[in-house]
């Protein structure tokens, strides 16, 4: 019987990855408890979804900056996560950069998913970047969050073919489908393997 | 019945991609004639292989620079290729950058294969770069050559999984196997589709 670590989910958008993670928990594919969902956007769909699914959720103001949490907000996020007993933080469309103190407290315990095969196309609208570049394959990348933007050690990747007929919307939808399949697998691996981080490299041994 | 364009192959190494292309021609998977093989390295295996396979081949001195052809050498390469009636130039491990005049003469008709999923890992030893970065997928990319290094419009890509046990050697071998499968397909596509190049984007329509 695997332990059930408590995870906290942070998101700014509609929360489709949170829904996928919740389904995986319900179906026994992800051995974890979603202890808290936090959004930096008061009217974000992710809070409504969390409410519907009976998950504890809260809006926490991010402070005055556009792309990060201010110091006070970061402390508030940390307090709520720790208060809920959260051991792993899982980002699901969270549009703010997490900085030093947060990453020190949750060292190697913040997981993100990015809609490209990193290191190609970090940053915003990665599906559009991929389409503009003319790649024939893109995908998604689950990685540990470090101080950089989309640079941390990679836990899992999945490839997605690009077709000549793709629009940004159709490609984005196909990548999101891959995300919903990959994210629960990768989070399960992170929580229940002995992740070995050496520099940029992330390998896993099955926990005993 | 498809036409048989004449291709010239340039290589600096052992020539395994040339062998794969030659096999594809022999087996009717690539409708082309290999009209000339040129190497900038007198003792390169590619010349020996070309000799064994009965292909016209020649060593042409590259001039004094380490990473490109000098102007005179470039002219000599061009003269030999044009003299052999070559319509498309296919690079098979050619370790020198081709510059303005060459690319003007063979505009959008120089094809290269690179051992990564570009734009990740351009440059040398891409398999080692991929392993050091910790990606879970890499691959190979067939692209038209432009003025940049590994930046031209992409014709075809193939993905290759990376395993936790991989060494640079084992990963390189797996990528090369993908190259040998992909390169003939991509060259066939380039030669016999109406490639449509719009900016970076390369799409193909089947020729009538």
mmCIF file of C-alpha atoms in Angstrom:
data_model
loop_
_atom_site.group_PDB
_atom_site.id
_atom_site.type_symbol
_atom_site.label_atom_id
_atom_site.label_comp_id
_atom_site.label_asym_id
_atom_site.label_seq_id
_atom_site.Cartn_x
_atom_site.Cartn_y
_atom_site.Cartn_z
ATOM 1 C CA UNK A 1 0.000 0.000 0.000
ATOM 2 C CA UNK A 2 1.537 3.275 -1.124
ATOM 3 C CA UNK A 3 1.491 6.298 1.163
ATOM 4 C CA UNK A 4 -0.729 9.210 0.205
ATOM 5 C CA UNK A 5 1.323 12.398 0.114
ATOM 6 C CA UNK A 6 -0.604 15.643 0.287
ATOM 7 C CA UNK A 7 -0.319 17.878 -2.737
ATOM 8 C CA UNK A 8 -1.246 21.518 -3.225
ATOM 9 C CA UNK A 9 -2.256 22.718 -6.680
ATOM 10 C CA UNK A 10 -1.667 26.299 -7.885
ATOM 11 C CA UNK A 11 -3.424 27.566 -10.993
ATOM 12 C CA UNK A 12 -4.488 30.761 -12.726
ATOM 13 C CA UNK A 13 -6.750 29.417 -15.472
ATOM 14 C CA UNK A 14 -9.542 26.989 -16.105
ATOM 15 C CA UNK A 15 -7.831 24.151 -14.289
ATOM 16 C CA UNK A 16 -8.071 21.311 -16.811
ATOM 17 C CA UNK A 17 -4.847 19.764 -15.499
ATOM 18 C CA UNK A 18 -6.236 19.906 -11.963
ATOM 19 C CA UNK A 19 -9.325 18.057 -13.176
ATOM 20 C CA UNK A 20 -7.074 15.424 -14.794
ATOM 21 C CA UNK A 21 -5.088 15.025 -11.556
ATOM 22 C CA UNK A 22 -8.289 14.765 -9.506
ATOM 23 C CA UNK A 23 -9.671 12.092 -11.854
ATOM 24 C CA UNK A 24 -6.424 10.157 -11.539
ATOM 25 C CA UNK A 25 -6.734 10.303 -7.756
ATOM 26 C CA UNK A 26 -10.357 9.123 -7.946
ATOM 27 C CA UNK A 27 -9.415 6.237 -10.239
ATOM 28 C CA UNK A 28 -6.450 5.147 -8.129
ATOM 29 C CA UNK A 29 -3.835 6.069 -10.733
ATOM 30 C CA UNK A 30 -2.384 8.791 -8.521
ATOM 31 C CA UNK A 31 -1.820 7.950 -4.870
ATOM 32 C CA UNK A 32 -2.132 11.414 -3.353
ATOM 33 C CA UNK A 33 -4.563 13.698 -1.592
ATOM 34 C CA UNK A 34 -5.256 17.081 -3.136
ATOM 35 C CA UNK A 35 -5.164 19.008 0.131
ATOM 36 C CA UNK A 36 -5.529 22.540 -1.210
ATOM 37 C CA UNK A 37 -6.090 24.416 -4.478
ATOM 38 C CA UNK A 38 -4.908 28.039 -4.621
ATOM 39 C CA UNK A 39 -5.446 30.582 -7.368
ATOM 40 C CA UNK A 40 -4.022 34.051 -7.838
ATOM 41 C CA UNK A 41 -7.066 34.944 -9.985
ATOM 42 C CA UNK A 42 -10.281 35.442 -8.065
ATOM 43 C CA UNK A 43 -12.607 34.430 -10.887
ATOM 44 C CA UNK A 44 -10.414 31.589 -12.248
ATOM 45 C CA UNK A 45 -12.245 28.496 -13.467
ATOM 46 C CA UNK A 46 -9.888 26.335 -11.403
ATOM 47 C CA UNK A 47 -11.556 27.571 -8.177
ATOM 48 C CA UNK A 48 -15.013 26.832 -9.518
ATOM 49 C CA UNK A 49 -13.899 23.358 -10.621
ATOM 50 C CA UNK A 50 -12.315 22.721 -7.211
ATOM 51 C CA UNK A 51 -15.532 23.769 -5.562
ATOM 52 C CA UNK A 52 -17.573 21.398 -7.746
ATOM 53 C CA UNK A 53 -15.203 18.524 -6.924
ATOM 54 C CA UNK A 54 -15.357 19.233 -3.193
ATOM 55 C CA UNK A 55 -11.698 20.245 -2.946
ATOM 56 C CA UNK A 56 -10.523 22.807 -0.419
ATOM 57 C CA UNK A 57 -9.714 25.952 -2.378
ATOM 58 C CA UNK A 58 -8.817 29.564 -1.831
ATOM 59 C CA UNK A 59 -8.021 32.744 -3.715
ATOM 60 C CA UNK A 60 -4.860 34.428 -2.480
ATOM 61 C CA UNK A 61 -4.023 37.897 -3.826
ATOM 62 C CA UNK A 62 -0.670 37.897 -5.615
ATOM 63 C CA UNK A 63 0.356 41.456 -4.801
ATOM 64 C CA UNK A 64 1.218 44.273 -7.183
ATOM 65 C CA UNK A 65 3.554 42.500 -9.640
ATOM 66 C CA UNK A 66 2.366 41.089 -12.932
ATOM 67 C CA UNK A 67 4.607 38.023 -13.290
ATOM 68 C CA UNK A 68 5.510 36.999 -9.742
ATOM 69 C CA UNK A 69 4.138 36.908 -6.206
ATOM 70 C CA UNK A 70 5.305 39.727 -3.966
ATOM 71 C CA UNK A 71 7.133 38.767 -0.782
ATOM 72 C CA UNK A 72 4.086 39.020 1.439
ATOM 73 C CA UNK A 73 1.933 37.007 -0.966
ATOM 74 C CA UNK A 74 4.613 34.337 -1.198
ATOM 75 C CA UNK A 75 4.583 34.006 2.596
ATOM 76 C CA UNK A 76 0.816 33.770 2.574
ATOM 77 C CA UNK A 77 0.905 31.014 -0.073
ATOM 78 C CA UNK A 78 3.523 29.155 1.968
ATOM 79 C CA UNK A 79 1.524 29.468 5.183
ATOM 80 C CA UNK A 80 -1.635 28.108 3.591
ATOM 81 C CA UNK A 81 0.180 25.219 1.912
ATOM 82 C CA UNK A 82 2.043 24.281 5.077
ATOM 83 C CA UNK A 83 -1.089 24.732 7.147
ATOM 84 C CA UNK A 84 -2.800 22.154 4.924
ATOM 85 C CA UNK A 85 0.135 19.740 5.396
ATOM 86 C CA UNK A 86 1.148 19.962 1.719
ATOM 87 C CA UNK A 87 4.332 18.055 0.840
ATOM 88 C CA UNK A 88 4.403 18.643 -2.922
ATOM 89 C CA UNK A 89 3.275 21.667 -4.905
ATOM 90 C CA UNK A 90 1.886 20.953 -8.365
ATOM 91 C CA UNK A 91 1.498 23.847 -10.790
ATOM 92 C CA UNK A 92 -1.456 23.654 -13.147
ATOM 93 C CA UNK A 93 -1.394 26.704 -15.357
ATOM 94 C CA UNK A 94 -0.014 28.970 -12.632
ATOM 95 C CA UNK A 95 1.122 32.107 -14.442
ATOM 96 C CA UNK A 96 3.544 33.504 -11.883
ATOM 97 C CA UNK A 97 7.208 32.796 -11.253
ATOM 98 C CA UNK A 98 8.012 31.316 -7.846
ATOM 99 C CA UNK A 99 11.127 32.730 -6.256
ATOM 100 C CA UNK A 100 13.825 31.900 -3.740
ATOM 101 C CA UNK A 101 12.020 31.477 -0.434
ATOM 102 C CA UNK A 102 9.201 29.373 -1.877
ATOM 103 C CA UNK A 103 11.664 27.130 -3.696
ATOM 104 C CA UNK A 104 13.841 26.836 -0.604
ATOM 105 C CA UNK A 105 10.923 25.628 1.497
ATOM 106 C CA UNK A 106 9.688 23.216 -1.206
ATOM 107 C CA UNK A 107 13.137 22.283 -2.501
ATOM 108 C CA UNK A 108 12.766 19.879 -5.436
ATOM 109 C CA UNK A 109 9.099 19.542 -4.503
ATOM 110 C CA UNK A 110 7.495 21.949 -6.941
ATOM 111 C CA UNK A 111 6.362 20.333 -10.189
ATOM 112 C CA UNK A 112 5.327 22.094 -13.386
ATOM 113 C CA UNK A 113 4.065 21.025 -16.793
ATOM 114 C CA UNK A 114 5.047 22.980 -19.889
ATOM 115 C CA UNK A 115 3.408 22.625 -23.326
ATOM 116 C CA UNK A 116 6.547 21.876 -25.370
ATOM 117 C CA UNK A 117 9.473 19.489 -25.521
ATOM 118 C CA UNK A 118 11.849 21.593 -23.463
ATOM 119 C CA UNK A 119 14.425 23.049 -23.981
ATOM 120 C CA UNK A 120 12.562 24.027 -27.175
ATOM 121 C CA UNK A 121 10.019 26.830 -26.738
ATOM 122 C CA UNK A 122 10.160 27.923 -23.094
ATOM 123 C CA UNK A 123 7.898 30.791 -22.069
ATOM 124 C CA UNK A 124 4.435 31.779 -23.214
ATOM 125 C CA UNK A 125 2.252 30.178 -25.911
ATOM 126 C CA UNK A 126 4.717 27.391 -26.589
ATOM 127 C CA UNK A 127 2.320 25.751 -29.052
ATOM 128 C CA UNK A 128 2.315 28.927 -31.133
ATOM 129 C CA UNK A 129 6.099 29.139 -30.966
ATOM 130 C CA UNK A 130 6.288 25.527 -32.188
ATOM 131 C CA UNK A 131 3.918 26.206 -35.064
ATOM 132 C CA UNK A 132 5.800 29.365 -36.072
ATOM 133 C CA UNK A 133 9.124 27.492 -35.992
ATOM 134 C CA UNK A 134 7.755 24.729 -38.194
ATOM 135 C CA UNK A 135 8.623 21.702 -36.059
ATOM 136 C CA UNK A 136 7.013 18.385 -36.953
ATOM 137 C CA UNK A 137 6.909 17.194 -33.328
ATOM 138 C CA UNK A 138 6.292 19.067 -30.133
ATOM 139 C CA UNK A 139 4.893 17.795 -26.836
ATOM 140 C CA UNK A 140 4.819 18.459 -23.130
ATOM 141 C CA UNK A 141 7.401 18.383 -20.357
ATOM 142 C CA UNK A 142 6.896 17.753 -16.654
ATOM 143 C CA UNK A 143 9.781 19.168 -14.653
ATOM 144 C CA UNK A 144 10.869 20.250 -11.209
ATOM 145 C CA UNK A 145 10.767 24.013 -10.826
ATOM 146 C CA UNK A 146 14.037 25.830 -10.263
ATOM 147 C CA UNK A 147 14.987 29.524 -10.344
ATOM 148 C CA UNK A 148 14.905 29.687 -14.160
ATOM 149 C CA UNK A 149 11.907 29.818 -16.460
ATOM 150 C CA UNK A 150 11.029 26.295 -17.637
ATOM 151 C CA UNK A 151 14.576 25.086 -16.978
ATOM 152 C CA UNK A 152 14.370 22.589 -14.104
ATOM 153 C CA UNK A 153 15.251 18.871 -14.165
ATOM 154 C CA UNK A 154 12.883 16.909 -16.385
ATOM 155 C CA UNK A 155 10.721 14.169 -14.867
ATOM 156 C CA UNK A 156 8.799 13.084 -17.963
ATOM 157 C CA UNK A 157 8.095 14.163 -21.543
ATOM 158 C CA UNK A 158 5.544 13.170 -24.127
ATOM 159 C CA UNK A 159 5.693 13.847 -27.850
ATOM 160 C CA UNK A 160 2.864 15.258 -29.957
ATOM 161 C CA UNK A 161 2.941 15.317 -33.774
ATOM 162 C CA UNK A 162 2.269 18.589 -35.575
ATOM 163 C CA UNK A 163 0.203 18.389 -38.757
ATOM 164 C CA UNK A 164 0.335 20.765 -41.695
ATOM 165 C CA UNK A 165 -3.305 21.627 -41.078
ATOM 166 C CA UNK A 166 -2.803 22.619 -37.449
ATOM 167 C CA UNK A 167 -3.900 25.984 -36.128
ATOM 168 C CA UNK A 168 -2.620 27.279 -32.783
ATOM 169 C CA UNK A 169 -5.952 26.168 -31.312
ATOM 170 C CA UNK A 170 -5.919 22.615 -32.697
ATOM 171 C CA UNK A 171 -2.286 22.067 -31.712
ATOM 172 C CA UNK A 172 -2.871 23.489 -28.252
ATOM 173 C CA UNK A 173 -5.818 21.132 -27.777
ATOM 174 C CA UNK A 174 -3.723 18.111 -28.827
ATOM 175 C CA UNK A 175 -0.916 19.097 -26.445
ATOM 176 C CA UNK A 176 -3.396 19.565 -23.603
ATOM 177 C CA UNK A 177 -4.718 16.071 -24.179
ATOM 178 C CA UNK A 178 -1.139 14.782 -23.853
ATOM 179 C CA UNK A 179 -0.733 16.870 -20.701
ATOM 180 C CA UNK A 180 -3.826 15.331 -19.117
ATOM 181 C CA UNK A 181 -2.411 11.851 -19.756
ATOM 182 C CA UNK A 182 1.169 12.636 -18.781
ATOM 183 C CA UNK A 183 0.776 14.829 -15.717
ATOM 184 C CA UNK A 184 -0.809 12.214 -13.412
ATOM 185 C CA UNK A 185 1.822 9.650 -14.478
ATOM 186 C CA UNK A 186 4.653 12.084 -13.839
ATOM 187 C CA UNK A 187 3.302 13.273 -10.485
ATOM 188 C CA UNK A 188 2.833 9.659 -9.392
ATOM 189 C CA UNK A 189 6.436 8.992 -10.400
ATOM 190 C CA UNK A 190 7.718 12.056 -8.541
ATOM 191 C CA UNK A 191 5.807 11.232 -5.357
ATOM 192 C CA UNK A 192 6.500 7.517 -5.244
ATOM 193 C CA UNK A 193 9.936 7.011 -6.728
ATOM 194 C CA UNK A 194 13.154 7.979 -5.097
ATOM 195 C CA UNK A 195 13.887 10.846 -7.465
ATOM 196 C CA UNK A 196 17.615 11.207 -7.815
ATOM 197 C CA UNK A 197 18.610 14.729 -8.852
ATOM 198 C CA UNK A 198 22.160 15.185 -10.046
ATOM 199 C CA UNK A 199 22.661 18.611 -11.542
ATOM 200 C CA UNK A 200 20.060 18.800 -14.323
ATOM 201 C CA UNK A 201 19.449 15.074 -14.374
ATOM 202 C CA UNK A 202 16.408 13.536 -12.791
ATOM 203 C CA UNK A 203 16.213 9.752 -12.632
ATOM 204 C CA UNK A 204 13.875 7.609 -10.607
ATOM 205 C CA UNK A 205 14.085 4.353 -8.743
ATOM 206 C CA UNK A 206 10.879 2.664 -7.671
ATOM 207 C CA UNK A 207 10.359 3.168 -3.939
ATOM 208 C CA UNK A 208 10.686 -0.031 -1.902
ATOM 209 C CA UNK B 1 6.842 7.099 -63.182
ATOM 210 C CA UNK B 2 8.700 9.643 -61.075
ATOM 211 C CA UNK B 3 11.629 11.575 -62.487
ATOM 212 C CA UNK B 4 15.075 10.776 -61.168
ATOM 213 C CA UNK B 5 16.736 13.983 -59.974
ATOM 214 C CA UNK B 6 20.489 13.884 -59.581
ATOM 215 C CA UNK B 7 21.799 14.370 -56.083
ATOM 216 C CA UNK B 8 25.285 15.147 -54.823
ATOM 217 C CA UNK B 9 26.297 13.946 -51.367
ATOM 218 C CA UNK B 10 28.845 15.782 -49.208
ATOM 219 C CA UNK B 11 30.369 14.080 -46.169
ATOM 220 C CA UNK B 12 33.360 14.212 -43.853
ATOM 221 C CA UNK B 13 32.976 10.963 -41.926
ATOM 222 C CA UNK B 14 32.211 7.309 -42.356
ATOM 223 C CA UNK B 15 29.200 7.920 -44.545
ATOM 224 C CA UNK B 16 26.539 5.769 -42.922
ATOM 225 C CA UNK B 17 23.798 8.119 -44.081
ATOM 226 C CA UNK B 18 25.130 7.913 -47.644
ATOM 227 C CA UNK B 19 24.934 4.131 -47.410
ATOM 228 C CA UNK B 20 21.323 4.415 -46.206
ATOM 229 C CA UNK B 21 20.476 6.740 -49.095
ATOM 230 C CA UNK B 22 22.173 4.432 -51.602
ATOM 231 C CA UNK B 23 20.251 1.437 -50.258
ATOM 232 C CA UNK B 24 17.012 3.390 -50.565
ATOM 233 C CA UNK B 25 17.857 4.157 -54.201
ATOM 234 C CA UNK B 26 18.657 0.478 -54.849
ATOM 235 C CA UNK B 27 15.399 -0.634 -53.269
ATOM 236 C CA UNK B 28 13.280 1.922 -55.117
ATOM 237 C CA UNK B 29 12.345 3.895 -52.012
ATOM 238 C CA UNK B 30 14.253 6.943 -53.206
ATOM 239 C CA UNK B 31 13.797 7.988 -56.817
ATOM 240 C CA UNK B 32 17.131 9.701 -57.430
ATOM 241 C CA UNK B 33 20.554 9.139 -58.885
ATOM 242 C CA UNK B 34 23.556 9.707 -56.674
ATOM 243 C CA UNK B 35 25.631 11.515 -59.264
ATOM 244 C CA UNK B 36 28.621 12.487 -57.134
ATOM 245 C CA UNK B 37 30.014 12.046 -53.618
ATOM 246 C CA UNK B 38 32.453 14.678 -52.368
ATOM 247 C CA UNK B 39 34.495 14.684 -49.176
ATOM 248 C CA UNK B 40 36.661 17.366 -47.619
ATOM 249 C CA UNK B 41 38.619 14.648 -45.795
ATOM 250 C CA UNK B 42 40.962 12.625 -47.985
ATOM 251 C CA UNK B 43 40.849 9.452 -45.873
ATOM 252 C CA UNK B 44 37.130 9.671 -44.979
ATOM 253 C CA UNK B 45 35.255 6.387 -44.895
ATOM 254 C CA UNK B 46 32.533 7.909 -47.063
ATOM 255 C CA UNK B 47 34.899 7.895 -50.077
ATOM 256 C CA UNK B 48 35.821 4.281 -49.494
ATOM 257 C CA UNK B 49 32.144 3.349 -49.184
ATOM 258 C CA UNK B 50 31.305 5.280 -52.350
ATOM 259 C CA UNK B 51 34.083 3.446 -54.151
ATOM 260 C CA UNK B 52 32.753 0.053 -52.978
ATOM 261 C CA UNK B 53 29.272 0.953 -54.155
ATOM 262 C CA UNK B 54 30.488 2.115 -57.534
ATOM 263 C CA UNK B 55 29.541 5.751 -56.995
ATOM 264 C CA UNK B 56 31.475 8.577 -58.562
ATOM 265 C CA UNK B 57 33.452 10.215 -55.772
ATOM 266 C CA UNK B 58 36.152 12.774 -55.229
ATOM 267 C CA UNK B 59 38.177 14.423 -52.493
ATOM 268 C CA UNK B 60 38.192 18.204 -52.758
ATOM 269 C CA UNK B 61 40.505 20.160 -50.476
ATOM 270 C CA UNK B 62 38.527 22.539 -48.251
ATOM 271 C CA UNK B 63 41.136 25.265 -47.961
ATOM 272 C CA UNK B 64 42.756 26.692 -44.840
ATOM 273 C CA UNK B 65 39.717 27.236 -42.589
ATOM 274 C CA UNK B 66 38.635 24.728 -39.982
ATOM 275 C CA UNK B 67 34.851 25.128 -40.090
ATOM 276 C CA UNK B 68 34.035 26.334 -43.598
ATOM 277 C CA UNK B 69 35.164 26.039 -47.212
ATOM 278 C CA UNK B 70 37.300 28.905 -48.452
ATOM 279 C CA UNK B 71 36.041 30.830 -51.459
ATOM 280 C CA UNK B 72 38.139 28.949 -53.984
ATOM 281 C CA UNK B 73 37.173 25.576 -52.516
ATOM 282 C CA UNK B 74 33.519 26.533 -52.587
ATOM 283 C CA UNK B 75 33.807 27.353 -56.290
ATOM 284 C CA UNK B 76 35.520 24.040 -56.916
ATOM 285 C CA UNK B 77 32.737 22.159 -55.070
ATOM 286 C CA UNK B 78 30.147 24.042 -57.101
ATOM 287 C CA UNK B 79 31.901 23.326 -60.401
ATOM 288 C CA UNK B 80 32.103 19.607 -59.710
ATOM 289 C CA UNK B 81 28.490 19.395 -58.565
ATOM 290 C CA UNK B 82 27.204 21.357 -61.533
ATOM 291 C CA UNK B 83 29.479 19.417 -63.871
ATOM 292 C CA UNK B 84 27.824 16.222 -62.670
ATOM 293 C CA UNK B 85 24.382 17.727 -63.285
ATOM 294 C CA UNK B 86 23.507 17.733 -59.584
ATOM 295 C CA UNK B 87 20.135 19.324 -58.763
ATOM 296 C CA UNK B 88 20.032 18.693 -55.015
ATOM 297 C CA UNK B 89 22.887 18.623 -52.495
ATOM 298 C CA UNK B 90 22.457 16.226 -49.588
ATOM 299 C CA UNK B 91 24.754 16.613 -46.576
ATOM 300 C CA UNK B 92 25.725 13.403 -44.832
ATOM 301 C CA UNK B 93 27.953 14.297 -41.919
ATOM 302 C CA UNK B 94 29.595 17.201 -43.741
ATOM 303 C CA UNK B 95 31.392 19.148 -41.032
ATOM 304 C CA UNK B 96 31.744 22.505 -42.750
ATOM 305 C CA UNK B 97 29.392 25.439 -42.976
ATOM 306 C CA UNK B 98 28.220 26.345 -46.496
ATOM 307 C CA UNK B 99 28.095 30.048 -47.195
ATOM 308 C CA UNK B 100 26.416 32.593 -49.405
ATOM 309 C CA UNK B 101 27.446 31.706 -52.950
ATOM 310 C CA UNK B 102 26.872 27.967 -52.526
ATOM 311 C CA UNK B 103 23.449 28.556 -50.987
ATOM 312 C CA UNK B 104 22.557 31.081 -53.700
ATOM 313 C CA UNK B 105 23.326 28.570 -56.448
ATOM 314 C CA UNK B 106 21.498 25.721 -54.683
ATOM 315 C CA UNK B 107 18.779 27.891 -53.165
ATOM 316 C CA UNK B 108 16.477 25.720 -51.021
ATOM 317 C CA UNK B 109 18.184 22.693 -52.552
ATOM 318 C CA UNK B 110 20.689 21.805 -49.848
ATOM 319 C CA UNK B 111 19.392 19.267 -47.344
ATOM 320 C CA UNK B 112 20.939 18.379 -43.982
ATOM 321 C CA UNK B 113 20.158 15.947 -41.188
ATOM 322 C CA UNK B 114 20.862 16.879 -37.592
ATOM 323 C CA UNK B 115 20.860 14.441 -34.644
ATOM 324 C CA UNK B 116 18.350 16.233 -32.415
ATOM 325 C CA UNK B 117 14.818 17.589 -32.443
ATOM 326 C CA UNK B 118 15.715 21.117 -33.516
ATOM 327 C CA UNK B 119 15.585 23.831 -32.264
ATOM 328 C CA UNK B 120 16.871 21.876 -29.240
ATOM 329 C CA UNK B 121 20.590 21.120 -29.330
ATOM 330 C CA UNK B 122 22.005 22.683 -32.496
ATOM 331 C CA UNK B 123 25.735 22.330 -33.062
ATOM 332 C CA UNK B 124 28.146 19.549 -32.224
ATOM 333 C CA UNK B 125 27.495 16.262 -30.396
ATOM 334 C CA UNK B 126 23.774 16.907 -30.112
ATOM 335 C CA UNK B 127 23.223 13.471 -28.535
ATOM 336 C CA UNK B 128 25.608 14.400 -25.720
ATOM 337 C CA UNK B 129 23.903 17.764 -25.274
ATOM 338 C CA UNK B 130 20.566 15.947 -24.999
ATOM 339 C CA UNK B 131 21.900 13.507 -22.427
ATOM 340 C CA UNK B 132 23.491 16.301 -20.376
ATOM 341 C CA UNK B 133 20.240 18.282 -20.455
ATOM 342 C CA UNK B 134 18.253 15.288 -19.263
ATOM 343 C CA UNK B 135 15.557 15.184 -21.938
ATOM 344 C CA UNK B 136 13.413 12.057 -22.190
ATOM 345 C CA UNK B 137 12.996 12.367 -25.954
ATOM 346 C CA UNK B 138 15.384 13.513 -28.630
ATOM 347 C CA UNK B 139 15.491 12.587 -32.310
ATOM 348 C CA UNK B 140 16.657 13.775 -35.684
ATOM 349 C CA UNK B 141 15.696 16.640 -37.963
ATOM 350 C CA UNK B 142 15.955 16.880 -41.753
ATOM 351 C CA UNK B 143 16.002 20.501 -42.851
ATOM 352 C CA UNK B 144 16.885 22.800 -45.702
ATOM 353 C CA UNK B 145 20.195 24.533 -45.120
ATOM 354 C CA UNK B 146 20.175 28.302 -44.703
ATOM 355 C CA UNK B 147 22.802 30.799 -43.553
ATOM 356 C CA UNK B 148 22.437 29.812 -39.877
ATOM 357 C CA UNK B 149 23.708 26.733 -38.084
ATOM 358 C CA UNK B 150 20.983 24.075 -37.987
ATOM 359 C CA UNK B 151 18.273 26.692 -38.394
ATOM 360 C CA UNK B 152 16.687 26.108 -41.833
ATOM 361 C CA UNK B 153 13.073 25.141 -42.583
ATOM 362 C CA UNK B 154 12.267 21.644 -41.314
ATOM 363 C CA UNK B 155 11.252 18.935 -43.795
ATOM 364 C CA UNK B 156 10.841 16.007 -41.402
ATOM 365 C CA UNK B 157 11.586 14.986 -37.828
ATOM 366 C CA UNK B 158 11.635 11.701 -35.995
ATOM 367 C CA UNK B 159 11.579 11.181 -32.232
ATOM 368 C CA UNK B 160 13.897 8.883 -30.282
ATOM 369 C CA UNK B 161 13.338 7.990 -26.613
ATOM 370 C CA UNK B 162 16.197 8.474 -24.151
ATOM 371 C CA UNK B 163 16.579 5.797 -21.488
ATOM 372 C CA UNK B 164 18.105 6.260 -18.048
ATOM 373 C CA UNK B 165 20.771 3.717 -18.956
ATOM 374 C CA UNK B 166 21.886 5.533 -22.103
ATOM 375 C CA UNK B 167 25.498 6.477 -22.653
ATOM 376 C CA UNK B 168 26.465 9.021 -25.321
ATOM 377 C CA UNK B 169 27.401 6.057 -27.510
ATOM 378 C CA UNK B 170 24.179 4.102 -27.101
ATOM 379 C CA UNK B 171 22.022 7.191 -27.628
ATOM 380 C CA UNK B 172 24.046 8.246 -30.663
ATOM 381 C CA UNK B 173 23.595 4.772 -32.150
ATOM 382 C CA UNK B 174 19.820 4.893 -31.626
ATOM 383 C CA UNK B 175 19.596 8.338 -33.212
ATOM 384 C CA UNK B 176 21.663 7.181 -36.184
ATOM 385 C CA UNK B 177 19.279 4.289 -36.731
ATOM 386 C CA UNK B 178 16.430 6.830 -36.835
ATOM 387 C CA UNK B 179 18.473 8.953 -39.251
ATOM 388 C CA UNK B 180 18.955 6.026 -41.621
ATOM 389 C CA UNK B 181 15.193 5.456 -41.678
ATOM 390 C CA UNK B 182 14.199 9.105 -41.881
ATOM 391 C CA UNK B 183 16.723 10.584 -44.307
ATOM 392 C CA UNK B 184 15.638 8.628 -47.413
ATOM 393 C CA UNK B 185 11.973 9.399 -46.656
ATOM 394 C CA UNK B 186 12.710 13.087 -46.227
ATOM 395 C CA UNK B 187 14.902 13.348 -49.327
ATOM 396 C CA UNK B 188 12.230 11.569 -51.358
ATOM 397 C CA UNK B 189 9.699 14.065 -50.024
ATOM 398 C CA UNK B 190 11.941 17.040 -50.832
ATOM 399 C CA UNK B 191 12.659 15.856 -54.359
ATOM 400 C CA UNK B 192 9.186 14.758 -55.332
ATOM 401 C CA UNK B 193 6.801 17.071 -53.524
ATOM 402 C CA UNK B 194 6.227 20.676 -54.359
ATOM 403 C CA UNK B 195 7.942 22.000 -51.239
ATOM 404 C CA UNK B 196 6.302 25.224 -50.246
ATOM 405 C CA UNK B 197 8.640 27.435 -48.229
ATOM 406 C CA UNK B 198 7.043 30.361 -46.421
ATOM 407 C CA UNK B 199 9.486 31.979 -44.061
ATOM 408 C CA UNK B 200 10.566 29.158 -41.749
ATOM 409 C CA UNK B 201 7.690 26.910 -42.720
ATOM 410 C CA UNK B 202 8.155 24.023 -45.098
ATOM 411 C CA UNK B 203 5.072 22.151 -46.239
ATOM 412 C CA UNK B 204 4.720 19.697 -49.081
ATOM 413 C CA UNK B 205 2.142 18.877 -51.673
ATOM 414 C CA UNK B 206 2.428 15.645 -53.598
ATOM 415 C CA UNK B 207 3.682 16.361 -57.110
ATOM 416 C CA UNK B 208 1.112 15.689 -59.830
#
